[in-house]
Amino acid sequence: MTDDTPQDPWPDEAPDDLPDNPRELRRKLRETQERLRILEGRLDQRARLDQVDTAQRAAANAVSQRYALAAAGANDGMWAWDFETGELFCSARWRAVLGHPAEDFRTAPDQWLNRVHASDRAEVQRLLEQHLEGGAPHFECEHRILHEDGAYRWFHCRALAQRDPAGRPTLLAGSLSDITMRKLAELQLLHDATHDALTGLPNRVLFQDRLEHAIAQCERRPREDLAVLFVDLDRFKNVNDSYGHAVGDELLREVARRLLTAVRAADTTARIGGDEFTVLLEGLRHPREAHEVAQRVRSAIARPMNLAGQELVVTASVGIALLGEQVDGQPDLLRDADTAMYRAKGLGGGQMALFQAAMRTDVVRSFEIETDLRRALGGNELALHYQPIYSLPELRLVGVEALVRWRRPDGMVLPGHFLPVARQSGLLPQLESWVLEEACRQLQSWKRQKLVPDDLAVWINVSPGHLRREDLLEELDAILRVTRLSTSSLHFEITEDALLADSAETAERIATLRRMGITICVDDFGTGFSSLSYLQRFPVDILKIDRSFVEGSGTDHGSGAIARAIRGLATGLGIRVVAEGVETLDQARFVRDLGCDFAQGFGLCRPAAPDSNTLFERPAALSMDE
Ligand code: C2E
Ligand code: MG
Ligand code: MG
């Protein structure tokens, strides 16, 4: 007891020690009255507090009844954690959602925390502490809890602490709702947004994310390198065109499966576009390892596939970009691997190429060429040169091949420099439409001026894309009507590649053109994949033996033998033959003796502008008479 504790102001008996002295007695009385006043004040306060308490209790009761009702309706599990007793009180629903027997309402907080999924526990504890320490207005968290059946379920947990006047938490009360269904739906959505529906592989978004993460990791481990492989199927469009999209889809799924077997378990394989796949290779100790995986990828894809009852062989071009090879700036391995893949494609398909910085400048150059070419197509910078084709052995002028040229301010550009860009940028069909129209217009002009024999034909190079164009027949019809030329004046030169595409569409188109009276020639014959069987499937009129076989004919026994074999094959099939690239007298004699029907080459006449006199002169440089 402390000194200021009030003494009992109403003792049962009058105290004996009352002073006799009246002054002293008055002082004592004042003192007692003062004590009485203090005590009355305290009693008053107590009564008021009791009133408040009763009101609070009534309100709390009403709240708790409503709360219980709401809890039952909300289907949520309710809980309260009493920090004084250390007990966790749980509603029947709380126990039910976790598969506990419903009778036991009292448990230890560990029952909850120990059941929280290991990956979520630290976050739950962090948020709890944050709220209890007053750093957050309430506790709220989504986490997984182990159900009695052994599976984890997702819960949304919310709680609020009750505090004593000093602000210390005395109770934490909250709710627990089962959100497993919503969470699974969310996870599914997330999966769908980051994966390719056809193959189930990660898509571009996820690949890019993993790549960025891997680059950041790699920077912390300087002894390791990483690489991106860019895999693009060769001529995939032909598979779709010839066999239909269902087979195309099945092929892509099969490629995805094969890729997964070719790469290492830790590598990320993604499909980032139609027939484009990428692989992220991490933890490389040597660039050689990237080459090895790329090699395995190529071989895996090139194995014959059995799809829809047929055996198909597809090849892939692979570009490789290594992080260690990056010289400066922000690494963009995906773009670089793509660039390298294009380089591999240029090697003829089924090849691989490693990215080098110089390739980037090539890309820039291509882009510049493309921009200029678009302008050239709109203006009058394109021109045609013509190269005569003569009959053998009499060397009569029977045709001219139209060869496109680009007149640039700094000189004449040959097609080898801009056709690949035109092809890649999709400008080729537009360019070829112009060539077709211009060549026909020129032939008509020569004929009108009687500069050429009546039966002279113009030979036009036609790319596969242009050949398949839906409006090609209408276009031809319009041009022939305007120029009043007959279809017999037209020879179309198609490369072996176009025939090898082997699509029903191409075959049908070639047959239609031949029925119309247009002569079909196979250009650069012998340089493609030389699958001669296609000559039976695609009947053609003329083969142009590639100049590489004519070139070596005098000296190289092999080339001469091939030229002879082609001649023999053509005779057997009733096909006429042109010898391309005849430069010397020896070559001219060789191809004549071989029985070639026609010859073309610098030795007879170089390609020239339409107004050049040399075009219609009898070749003087080579006299084949002994
Ligand atoms: P091509 O169709 O095989 O045309 C023959 C090419 O060989 C021409 O090259 C011609 O100048 C060259 N040539 C002719 N005789 C000789 C010779 O005796 N020796 C040598 N070394 N070369 C000779 P050019 O004009 O550079 O054309 C190259 C290729 O570009 C053509 O090869 C053709 O495939 C393509 N091309 C040209 N114009 C067009 C076009 O309008 N459309 C398409 N799709 N391709 C075209
Ligand atoms: Mg040609
Ligand atoms: Mg040729």
XYZ file of C-alpha atoms and ligand atoms in Angstrom:
674
model
C 0.000 0.000 0.000
C 1.256 3.448 -0.833
C 0.988 6.531 1.394
C -1.701 8.192 -0.568
C -4.065 5.249 -0.229
C -7.207 6.723 1.299
C -8.062 5.486 4.780
C -11.520 4.191 5.558
C -13.504 7.373 6.159
C -16.330 5.610 8.060
C -14.827 3.503 10.831
C -17.400 1.518 12.771
C -16.515 3.254 16.009
C -15.393 6.764 16.781
C -11.665 6.698 17.086
C -10.241 7.138 20.486
C -7.578 9.493 19.421
C -9.866 12.466 18.680
C -8.089 15.568 19.944
C -9.609 17.542 22.769
C -8.345 20.795 21.455
C -11.217 22.347 19.404
C -8.812 23.845 16.894
C -7.197 20.536 16.414
C -10.615 18.905 16.158
C -11.689 21.334 13.379
C -8.541 20.638 11.428
C -9.170 16.894 11.682
C -12.773 17.381 10.511
C -11.627 19.409 7.431
C -9.170 16.695 6.623
C -11.816 14.008 6.854
C -14.246 16.022 4.711
C -11.557 16.404 2.062
C -11.001 12.621 1.990
C -14.717 12.098 1.715
C -14.890 14.398 -1.327
C -12.063 12.506 -3.086
C -13.736 9.202 -2.433
C -17.110 10.383 -3.715
C -15.419 11.505 -6.923
C -13.863 8.076 -7.353
C -17.177 6.347 -6.784
C -18.768 8.540 -9.420
C -16.087 7.671 -11.919
C -16.488 3.989 -11.167
C -20.255 4.166 -11.739
C -19.780 5.907 -15.074
C -17.202 3.311 -16.139
C -19.617 0.522 -15.228
C -22.261 2.125 -17.409
C -19.928 2.376 -20.371
C -18.845 -1.208 -19.844
C -22.417 -2.459 -19.868
C -23.183 -0.515 -23.066
C -20.039 -1.817 -24.690
C -20.825 -5.351 -23.734
C -24.310 -5.074 -25.206
C -22.932 -3.630 -28.432
C -20.218 -6.253 -28.612
C -22.793 -8.960 -28.110
C -24.887 -7.652 -30.941
C -21.803 -7.371 -33.162
C -20.648 -10.849 -32.330
C -24.089 -12.248 -33.086
C -24.162 -10.477 -36.420
C -20.544 -11.527 -36.983
C -21.362 -15.171 -36.294
C -24.252 -14.938 -38.705
C -22.130 -13.312 -41.371
C -19.400 -15.870 -40.853
C -21.811 -18.749 -41.303
C -23.194 -17.090 -44.434
C -19.814 -16.214 -45.891
C -18.627 -19.758 -45.679
C -15.356 -18.442 -44.289
C -13.393 -20.029 -41.511
C -13.117 -17.682 -38.515
C -10.318 -17.655 -36.038
C -9.031 -15.661 -33.140
C -5.589 -15.863 -31.654
C -5.456 -14.882 -27.997
C -1.949 -13.698 -27.236
C -2.496 -13.881 -23.485
C -3.390 -17.578 -23.435
C -1.535 -18.419 -26.647
C -4.588 -20.233 -27.927
C -6.075 -20.199 -31.398
C -9.880 -20.439 -31.513
C -11.265 -21.680 -34.778
C -14.758 -21.851 -36.141
C -16.214 -25.140 -37.263
C -15.895 -23.918 -40.825
C -12.173 -23.190 -40.318
C -11.647 -26.760 -39.262
C -13.842 -28.108 -42.025
C -11.976 -26.341 -44.822
C -8.768 -27.919 -43.592
C -10.359 -31.310 -43.074
C -10.177 -31.344 -39.226
C -12.855 -32.863 -36.997
C -15.327 -30.075 -36.303
C -15.706 -30.608 -32.500
C -12.325 -29.323 -31.423
C -12.485 -25.533 -31.462
C -9.341 -24.826 -29.621
C -5.895 -25.367 -31.022
C -2.376 -23.934 -31.046
C -1.329 -21.257 -33.565
C 1.324 -23.688 -34.830
C -1.489 -25.836 -36.159
C -1.977 -23.105 -38.694
C 1.556 -21.787 -39.260
C 3.212 -25.193 -39.549
C 0.729 -26.152 -42.204
C 1.476 -23.141 -44.371
C 3.337 -24.099 -47.559
C 7.105 -23.726 -47.068
C 7.340 -21.261 -49.961
C 4.641 -19.020 -48.460
C 5.595 -19.199 -44.778
C 8.170 -16.419 -44.654
C 5.773 -14.001 -46.354
C 2.899 -14.903 -43.996
C 5.148 -14.287 -41.009
C 6.473 -11.039 -42.401
C 2.969 -9.662 -42.989
C 1.812 -10.846 -39.565
C 4.660 -9.088 -37.804
C 4.141 -5.979 -39.861
C 0.531 -5.713 -38.722
C 1.198 -6.643 -35.102
C 3.927 -4.031 -34.880
C 1.513 -1.434 -36.234
C 3.142 -1.119 -39.645
C 0.014 -2.162 -41.558
C -3.649 -1.388 -40.771
C -4.583 -5.052 -41.143
C -3.134 -8.438 -41.987
C -3.982 -9.804 -45.426
C -2.314 -12.568 -47.352
C -2.871 -15.365 -49.899
C -1.116 -18.594 -49.131
C -1.337 -22.346 -49.341
C -2.198 -24.582 -46.361
C -1.905 -28.312 -46.143
C -5.275 -30.026 -46.063
C -5.767 -33.198 -44.045
C -5.995 -35.074 -47.347
C -2.334 -34.246 -48.020
C -2.905 -31.627 -50.748
C -2.280 -27.918 -50.477
C -5.194 -25.502 -50.919
C -5.059 -21.783 -51.493
C -6.537 -19.444 -48.846
C -7.167 -15.779 -48.505
C -6.502 -14.769 -44.913
C -7.488 -11.435 -43.344
C -7.208 -10.353 -39.725
C -7.237 -7.386 -37.361
C -5.494 -7.046 -34.018
C -7.140 -5.822 -30.810
C -4.769 -3.837 -28.683
C -4.487 -2.786 -25.044
C -4.316 0.911 -24.147
C -0.533 0.741 -24.576
C -1.061 -0.438 -28.161
C 0.137 -3.973 -27.480
C -1.841 -6.599 -29.426
C -3.930 -8.803 -27.193
C -5.969 -10.631 -29.789
C -5.821 -11.237 -33.521
C -9.133 -12.130 -35.097
C -9.669 -12.959 -38.718
C -11.160 -15.027 -41.480
C -9.906 -17.674 -43.865
C -11.520 -18.266 -47.263
C -10.765 -21.118 -49.608
C -9.735 -19.534 -52.935
C -8.289 -22.674 -54.520
C -10.639 -22.582 -57.512
C -9.957 -18.950 -58.256
C -6.224 -19.445 -57.806
C -6.190 -22.456 -60.143
C -8.092 -20.447 -62.738
C -5.594 -17.606 -62.319
C -2.668 -19.995 -62.611
C -4.228 -21.502 -65.732
C -4.665 -18.030 -67.216
C -1.083 -17.202 -66.391
C 0.054 -20.466 -67.972
C -2.002 -19.760 -71.094
C -0.591 -16.259 -71.350
C 2.966 -17.549 -71.224
C 2.703 -20.783 -73.214
C 2.002 -21.758 -76.765
C -1.336 -23.551 -77.067
C -0.269 -25.832 -79.924
C 2.928 -27.295 -78.492
C 2.626 -26.439 -74.793
C 6.096 -24.866 -74.931
C 6.816 -21.470 -73.341
C 5.968 -18.599 -75.676
C 7.930 -15.476 -76.587
C 6.851 -13.594 -73.427
C 8.088 -16.278 -71.068
C 11.216 -16.919 -73.136
C 12.147 -13.246 -73.067
C 11.566 -13.152 -69.315
C 13.753 -16.218 -68.694
C 16.412 -14.813 -71.013
C 16.603 -11.527 -69.100
C 16.755 -13.400 -65.818
C 19.488 -15.702 -67.154
C 21.563 -12.764 -68.439
C 21.370 -11.115 -64.999
C 22.483 -14.383 -63.360
C 25.262 -14.894 -65.870
C 26.704 -11.490 -65.087
C 27.237 -12.729 -61.535
C 28.989 -15.863 -62.788
C 31.675 -14.630 -65.155
C 33.037 -18.091 -65.911
C 29.774 -19.200 -67.472
C 28.275 -18.238 -70.800
C 24.808 -18.542 -72.240
C 23.506 -18.888 -75.761
C 20.288 -18.554 -77.695
C 19.529 -20.883 -80.580
C 17.065 -19.626 -83.158
C 15.551 -22.541 -85.043
C 13.479 -21.944 -88.168
C 12.044 -24.717 -90.309
C 12.958 -24.616 -93.988
C 10.066 -24.409 -96.446
C 7.471 -25.007 -93.738
C 4.930 -23.078 -95.785
C 5.141 -25.780 -98.461
C 4.112 -28.423 -95.938
C 1.073 -26.362 -94.990
C 0.222 -25.673 -98.629
C 0.685 -29.243 -99.824
C -0.591 -31.320 -96.922
C -2.935 -28.937 -95.130
C -2.809 -27.173 -91.787
C -3.652 -30.238 -89.693
C -0.459 -31.945 -90.893
C 1.423 -28.651 -90.454
C 0.259 -28.478 -86.829
C 1.211 -32.087 -86.184
C 4.631 -31.402 -87.666
C 5.142 -28.447 -85.315
C 4.165 -30.613 -82.337
C 6.605 -33.290 -83.460
C 9.369 -30.700 -83.866
C 8.635 -29.463 -80.315
C 8.941 -33.026 -78.974
C 12.197 -33.595 -80.825
C 13.639 -30.304 -79.650
C 12.965 -31.291 -76.050
C 14.858 -34.543 -76.524
C 17.795 -32.775 -78.189
C 18.367 -30.097 -75.560
C 19.495 -30.503 -71.945
C 16.962 -30.739 -69.109
C 17.728 -27.255 -67.771
C 17.436 -25.505 -71.149
C 14.324 -23.496 -72.016
C 12.733 -24.385 -75.330
C 10.074 -22.035 -76.681
C 7.923 -21.550 -79.754
C 7.953 -17.869 -80.516
C 6.235 -17.752 -83.888
C 4.756 -19.898 -86.665
C 7.699 -22.199 -87.383
C 10.199 -20.405 -85.153
C 11.562 -22.075 -82.054
C 14.178 -20.811 -79.627
C 16.344 -22.522 -77.059
C 18.038 -20.835 -74.117
C 21.243 -22.611 -73.105
C 22.567 -21.665 -69.678
C 25.693 -22.555 -67.727
C 27.895 -23.064 -70.780
C 31.572 -23.664 -70.057
C 32.629 -23.450 -73.698
C 31.047 -22.163 -76.939
C 31.523 -25.668 -78.299
C 28.666 -26.871 -76.096
C 26.251 -24.507 -77.883
C 27.410 -25.896 -81.226
C 26.891 -29.433 -80.015
C 23.323 -28.740 -78.925
C 22.614 -26.900 -82.204
C 23.974 -29.879 -84.108
C 21.757 -32.264 -82.127
C 18.750 -30.024 -82.801
C 19.410 -30.067 -86.565
C 19.845 -33.839 -86.666
C 16.780 -34.471 -84.515
C 14.554 -32.400 -86.795
C 15.996 -33.819 -90.019
C 15.060 -37.421 -89.129
C 12.162 -38.555 -91.358
C 8.726 -38.012 -89.801
C 5.684 -40.114 -90.326
C 2.751 -37.764 -90.501
C -0.732 -38.524 -91.764
C 0.498 -41.742 -93.323
C 3.348 -40.140 -95.259
C 7.019 -39.823 -94.693
C 8.192 -36.222 -94.569
C 11.672 -34.820 -94.202
C 12.052 -31.265 -92.963
C 15.241 -29.426 -92.244
C 15.839 -26.446 -89.986
C 18.195 -23.496 -90.157
C 19.782 -22.675 -86.813
C 21.285 -19.361 -85.704
C 23.431 -19.230 -82.564
C 24.179 -16.138 -80.480
C 26.505 -16.314 -77.476
C 26.388 -13.774 -74.657
C 30.190 -13.960 -74.393
C 30.535 -12.789 -77.992
C 28.559 -9.601 -77.406
C 30.860 -6.654 -77.816
C 28.993 -3.636 -76.575
C 25.674 -2.193 -75.532
C 22.559 -3.930 -74.318
C 22.676 -7.578 -75.381
C 19.843 -8.622 -77.682
C 20.561 -12.286 -78.129
C 17.193 -13.089 -79.646
C 17.664 -10.584 -82.452
C 21.264 -11.687 -83.024
C 20.358 -15.382 -83.121
C 17.600 -14.476 -85.597
C 20.135 -12.641 -87.767
C 22.480 -15.631 -87.650
C 19.569 -17.912 -88.565
C 18.970 -15.817 -91.697
C 22.609 -16.224 -92.577
C 22.226 -19.995 -92.135
C 19.130 -19.923 -94.392
C 21.164 -18.162 -97.051
C 23.510 -21.160 -97.052
C 20.701 -23.196 -98.527
C 18.758 -24.539 -95.529
C 19.574 -27.248 -93.013
C 22.646 -25.281 -91.915
C 23.716 -23.419 -88.790
C 25.568 -20.133 -88.317
C 27.122 -18.353 -85.358
C 26.281 -14.672 -84.938
C 29.091 -12.207 -85.588
C 28.913 -8.446 -85.132
C 29.537 -7.895 -88.866
C 26.182 -9.547 -89.591
C 24.490 -6.610 -87.916
C 25.898 -4.204 -90.491
C 24.695 -6.590 -93.216
C 21.217 -6.302 -91.755
C 21.461 -2.521 -91.775
C 22.613 -2.629 -95.410
C 19.722 -4.914 -96.364
C 17.361 -2.528 -94.702
C 18.782 0.382 -96.654
C 18.515 -1.576 -99.889
C 14.909 -2.428 -99.078
C 14.008 1.223 -98.465
C 15.672 2.294 -101.720
C 14.111 -0.566 -103.636
C 10.628 0.466 -102.576
C 11.366 3.888 -103.978
C 12.846 2.381 -107.158
C 9.672 0.352 -107.740
C 7.631 3.528 -107.566
C 9.955 5.515 -109.850
C 11.759 4.557 -113.016
C 15.021 3.264 -111.628
C 14.417 -0.333 -112.727
C 15.318 -1.436 -116.221
C 15.499 -4.631 -118.239
C 18.479 -5.876 -120.164
C 18.093 -8.710 -122.633
C 20.363 -11.606 -123.530
C 19.813 -13.482 -126.804
C 19.238 -17.217 -126.973
C 20.200 -18.941 -130.226
C 19.216 -22.216 -131.813
C 21.923 -24.795 -132.426
C 23.655 -25.542 -134.613
C 22.515 -22.733 -136.963
C 22.741 -19.915 -134.311
C 19.429 -18.371 -135.229
C 18.014 -15.837 -132.749
C 14.990 -17.516 -131.142
C 14.576 -15.684 -127.875
C 15.813 -13.077 -125.422
C 16.002 -13.515 -121.668
C 14.821 -10.480 -119.695
C 17.233 -9.688 -116.865
C 16.355 -7.001 -114.350
C 18.750 -4.153 -113.557
C 18.633 -1.324 -111.047
C 19.872 2.021 -112.308
C 21.197 3.740 -109.229
C 22.848 7.153 -109.259
C 26.199 5.440 -108.591
C 25.834 2.850 -111.349
C 23.964 -0.182 -112.608
C 23.239 -2.822 -109.940
C 22.990 -6.519 -110.888
C 20.106 -8.636 -109.569
C 22.371 -10.717 -107.330
C 22.663 -7.664 -105.067
C 19.048 -6.751 -104.608
C 16.903 -9.793 -105.446
C 17.635 -11.539 -102.104
C 16.446 -8.405 -100.268
C 13.419 -8.120 -102.547
C 12.623 -11.755 -101.803
C 12.986 -11.388 -98.033
C 11.001 -8.182 -97.829
C 8.157 -9.509 -99.978
C 8.777 -7.000 -102.782
C 9.622 -9.646 -105.395
C 6.108 -10.306 -106.750
C 5.614 -6.571 -107.277
C 8.988 -6.326 -109.010
C 8.208 -9.320 -111.222
C 4.845 -7.917 -112.224
C 6.705 -4.916 -113.520
C 9.241 -7.180 -115.334
C 6.462 -9.182 -116.991
C 4.655 -6.127 -118.230
C 7.791 -4.298 -119.343
C 9.222 -7.346 -121.204
C 5.947 -7.868 -123.098
C 5.722 -4.195 -123.947
C 9.323 -4.261 -125.256
C 8.758 -7.371 -127.375
C 5.690 -5.819 -128.935
C 7.659 -2.652 -129.689
C 10.463 -4.640 -131.399
C 7.949 -6.631 -133.363
C 6.135 -3.527 -134.495
C 9.432 -2.099 -135.704
C 10.189 -5.443 -137.417
C 13.517 -5.652 -135.625
C 13.038 -9.275 -134.580
C 11.718 -12.485 -136.144
C 7.975 -13.029 -135.697
C 8.486 -16.154 -133.624
C 10.914 -14.547 -131.187
C 9.973 -15.275 -127.559
C 10.816 -13.397 -124.417
C 12.106 -15.607 -121.595
C 11.111 -14.317 -118.166
C 12.386 -15.448 -114.776
C 9.451 -16.174 -112.479
C 9.901 -16.801 -108.761
C 7.800 -19.389 -106.885
C 5.911 -16.630 -105.066
C 4.911 -14.951 -108.310
C 4.077 -18.246 -109.962
C 1.592 -19.083 -107.209
C 0.018 -15.628 -107.114
C -3.733 -15.860 -107.335
C -4.062 -12.968 -109.751
C -1.255 -14.112 -112.089
C -3.644 -15.405 -114.760
C -5.709 -12.219 -114.777
C -2.532 -10.182 -114.890
C -1.278 -12.184 -117.886
C -4.585 -11.901 -119.604
C -4.586 -8.125 -119.239
C -0.994 -7.726 -120.460
C -1.486 -9.986 -123.481
C -4.671 -8.161 -124.423
C -2.956 -4.765 -124.322
C 0.200 -5.896 -126.160
C -1.672 -8.239 -128.550
C 1.034 -10.868 -128.044
C 0.229 -14.551 -128.115
C 1.114 -16.866 -125.224
C 3.590 -18.636 -127.540
C 5.804 -15.514 -127.244
C 6.253 -16.212 -123.542
C 8.748 -18.579 -121.902
C 8.711 -18.751 -118.109
C 11.951 -19.735 -116.375
C 11.391 -21.413 -113.020
C 14.189 -22.536 -110.743
C 14.401 -26.103 -109.473
C 13.540 -24.867 -105.988
C 10.100 -23.789 -107.100
C 9.427 -27.236 -108.504
C 10.855 -28.938 -105.462
C 8.388 -27.101 -103.284
C 6.261 -29.872 -104.710
C 2.951 -28.359 -103.832
C -0.231 -29.362 -105.548
C -0.805 -25.666 -106.147
C 2.479 -25.253 -108.085
C 1.801 -28.331 -110.220
C -1.666 -27.107 -111.034
C -0.418 -23.635 -111.932
C 2.327 -24.986 -114.233
C -0.157 -27.246 -115.991
C -2.538 -24.303 -116.511
C 0.204 -22.101 -117.957
C 1.314 -24.847 -120.344
C -2.280 -25.420 -121.466
C -2.482 -21.705 -122.203
C 0.530 -22.067 -124.536
C 3.296 -20.684 -122.336
C 6.575 -22.603 -122.509
C 7.947 -23.696 -119.137
C 11.715 -23.924 -118.604
C 13.692 -25.151 -115.607
C 16.450 -22.604 -114.935
C 19.932 -23.408 -113.595
C 19.177 -27.094 -113.989
C 21.446 -29.351 -111.941
C 22.168 -26.888 -109.130
C 19.154 -27.684 -106.968
C 18.598 -30.869 -105.051
C 18.462 -32.712 -108.365
C 15.593 -34.881 -107.442
C 14.944 -35.814 -111.035
C 11.696 -37.556 -110.243
C 9.960 -34.188 -110.219
C 10.313 -33.937 -113.996
C 7.721 -36.679 -114.263
C 5.353 -35.006 -111.854
C 5.805 -31.554 -113.374
C 6.014 -31.899 -117.136
C 8.155 -29.036 -118.495
C 9.305 -28.046 -121.990
C 12.894 -26.926 -121.634
C 15.864 -27.460 -119.306
C 18.543 -24.792 -119.031
C 21.763 -26.590 -118.118
C 23.476 -24.457 -115.502
C 26.578 -22.702 -116.689
C 28.756 -24.437 -114.080
C 28.491 -27.653 -116.133
C 29.148 -25.864 -119.398
C 32.056 -23.927 -117.919
C 34.018 -26.998 -116.976
C 32.988 -29.082 -119.969
C 36.208 -28.590 -121.939
C 38.615 -29.341 -119.089
C 36.734 -31.088 -116.285
C 35.626 -34.569 -117.130
C 32.958 -34.579 -114.367
C 31.153 -31.433 -115.582
C 31.121 -32.707 -119.144
C 29.705 -36.017 -117.975
C 26.895 -34.283 -116.052
C 26.020 -32.126 -119.059
C 25.926 -35.279 -121.168
C 23.715 -37.056 -118.623
C 21.283 -34.131 -118.534
C 21.134 -34.131 -122.315
C 20.409 -37.895 -122.299
C 17.719 -37.545 -119.661
C 16.040 -34.711 -121.544
C 16.028 -36.658 -124.824
C 14.382 -39.564 -123.007
C 11.670 -37.265 -121.663
C 11.218 -35.316 -124.916
C 12.489 -32.100 -123.317
C 14.603 -29.537 -125.177
C 17.847 -28.232 -123.684
C 19.556 -24.810 -123.476
C 23.246 -24.574 -122.619
C 23.743 -21.505 -120.381
C 26.971 -19.549 -119.965
C 28.688 -20.388 -123.243
C 31.804 -18.225 -123.187
C 34.380 -19.870 -125.421
C 34.546 -21.497 -128.811
C 35.387 -24.818 -127.178
C 32.301 -24.639 -125.000
C 30.158 -23.671 -127.958
C 31.380 -26.665 -129.915
C 30.991 -28.963 -126.927
C 27.337 -28.044 -126.375
C 26.570 -28.209 -130.087
C 28.142 -31.678 -130.342
C 26.238 -32.716 -127.254
C 23.067 -32.014 -129.195
C 21.824 -29.074 -127.120
C 18.954 -27.337 -128.856
C 19.856 -23.782 -127.799
C 22.794 -21.800 -126.437
C 23.169 -18.581 -124.442
C 26.273 -16.946 -123.069
C 28.695 -14.034 -123.033
C 30.624 -15.701 -125.863
C 27.570 -15.349 -128.096
C 26.150 -12.089 -126.787
C 26.222 -10.301 -123.452
C 23.006 -9.002 -121.908
C 22.332 -5.506 -123.271
C 19.890 -2.633 -123.103
C 16.884 -2.965 -125.472
C 18.174 -0.310 -127.854
C 21.609 -1.898 -128.197
C 22.541 -2.965 -131.762
C 24.409 -6.058 -130.594
C 21.188 -7.778 -129.573
C 19.991 -8.674 -133.034
C 23.296 -9.171 -134.806
C 24.398 -12.635 -135.687
C 27.031 -13.579 -133.109
C 30.321 -12.597 -134.647
C 32.701 -13.359 -131.819
C 32.277 -17.075 -132.206
C 32.164 -18.673 -135.502
C 31.456 -22.295 -135.054
C 32.429 -23.194 -138.538
C 35.751 -24.995 -138.468
P 19.703 -16.583 -114.754
O 18.249 -16.585 -114.943
O 20.414 -17.877 -114.776
O 20.296 -15.578 -115.806
C 21.524 -15.728 -116.382
C 22.558 -15.002 -115.625
O 23.814 -15.439 -116.051
C 22.526 -13.501 -115.878
O 23.031 -12.859 -114.751
C 23.494 -13.365 -117.012
O 24.068 -12.070 -117.095
C 24.533 -14.371 -116.608
N 25.224 -14.905 -117.783
C 24.764 -15.129 -119.024
N 25.729 -15.631 -119.820
C 26.846 -15.748 -119.068
C 28.182 -16.200 -119.309
O 28.546 -16.600 -120.393
N 29.035 -16.164 -118.260
C 28.677 -15.707 -117.049
N 29.576 -15.695 -116.090
N 27.424 -15.269 -116.763
C 26.505 -15.287 -117.783
P 22.294 -11.696 -114.068
O 21.685 -10.792 -115.045
O 23.231 -11.124 -113.041
O 21.121 -12.427 -113.358
C 21.377 -13.286 -112.310
C 20.150 -14.018 -111.910
O 19.194 -13.135 -111.379
C 19.429 -14.679 -113.049
O 20.045 -15.879 -113.339
C 18.062 -14.873 -112.479
O 18.020 -16.034 -111.702
C 17.944 -13.673 -111.611
N 17.080 -12.694 -112.279
C 17.380 -11.742 -113.169
N 16.266 -11.059 -113.499
C 15.259 -11.607 -112.804
C 13.869 -11.346 -112.706
O 13.294 -10.486 -113.389
N 13.137 -12.137 -111.865
C 13.742 -13.115 -111.138
N 13.002 -13.847 -110.324
N 15.021 -13.377 -111.195
C 15.774 -12.632 -112.042
Mg 17.056 -17.298 -116.090
Mg 20.169 -19.581 -115.290
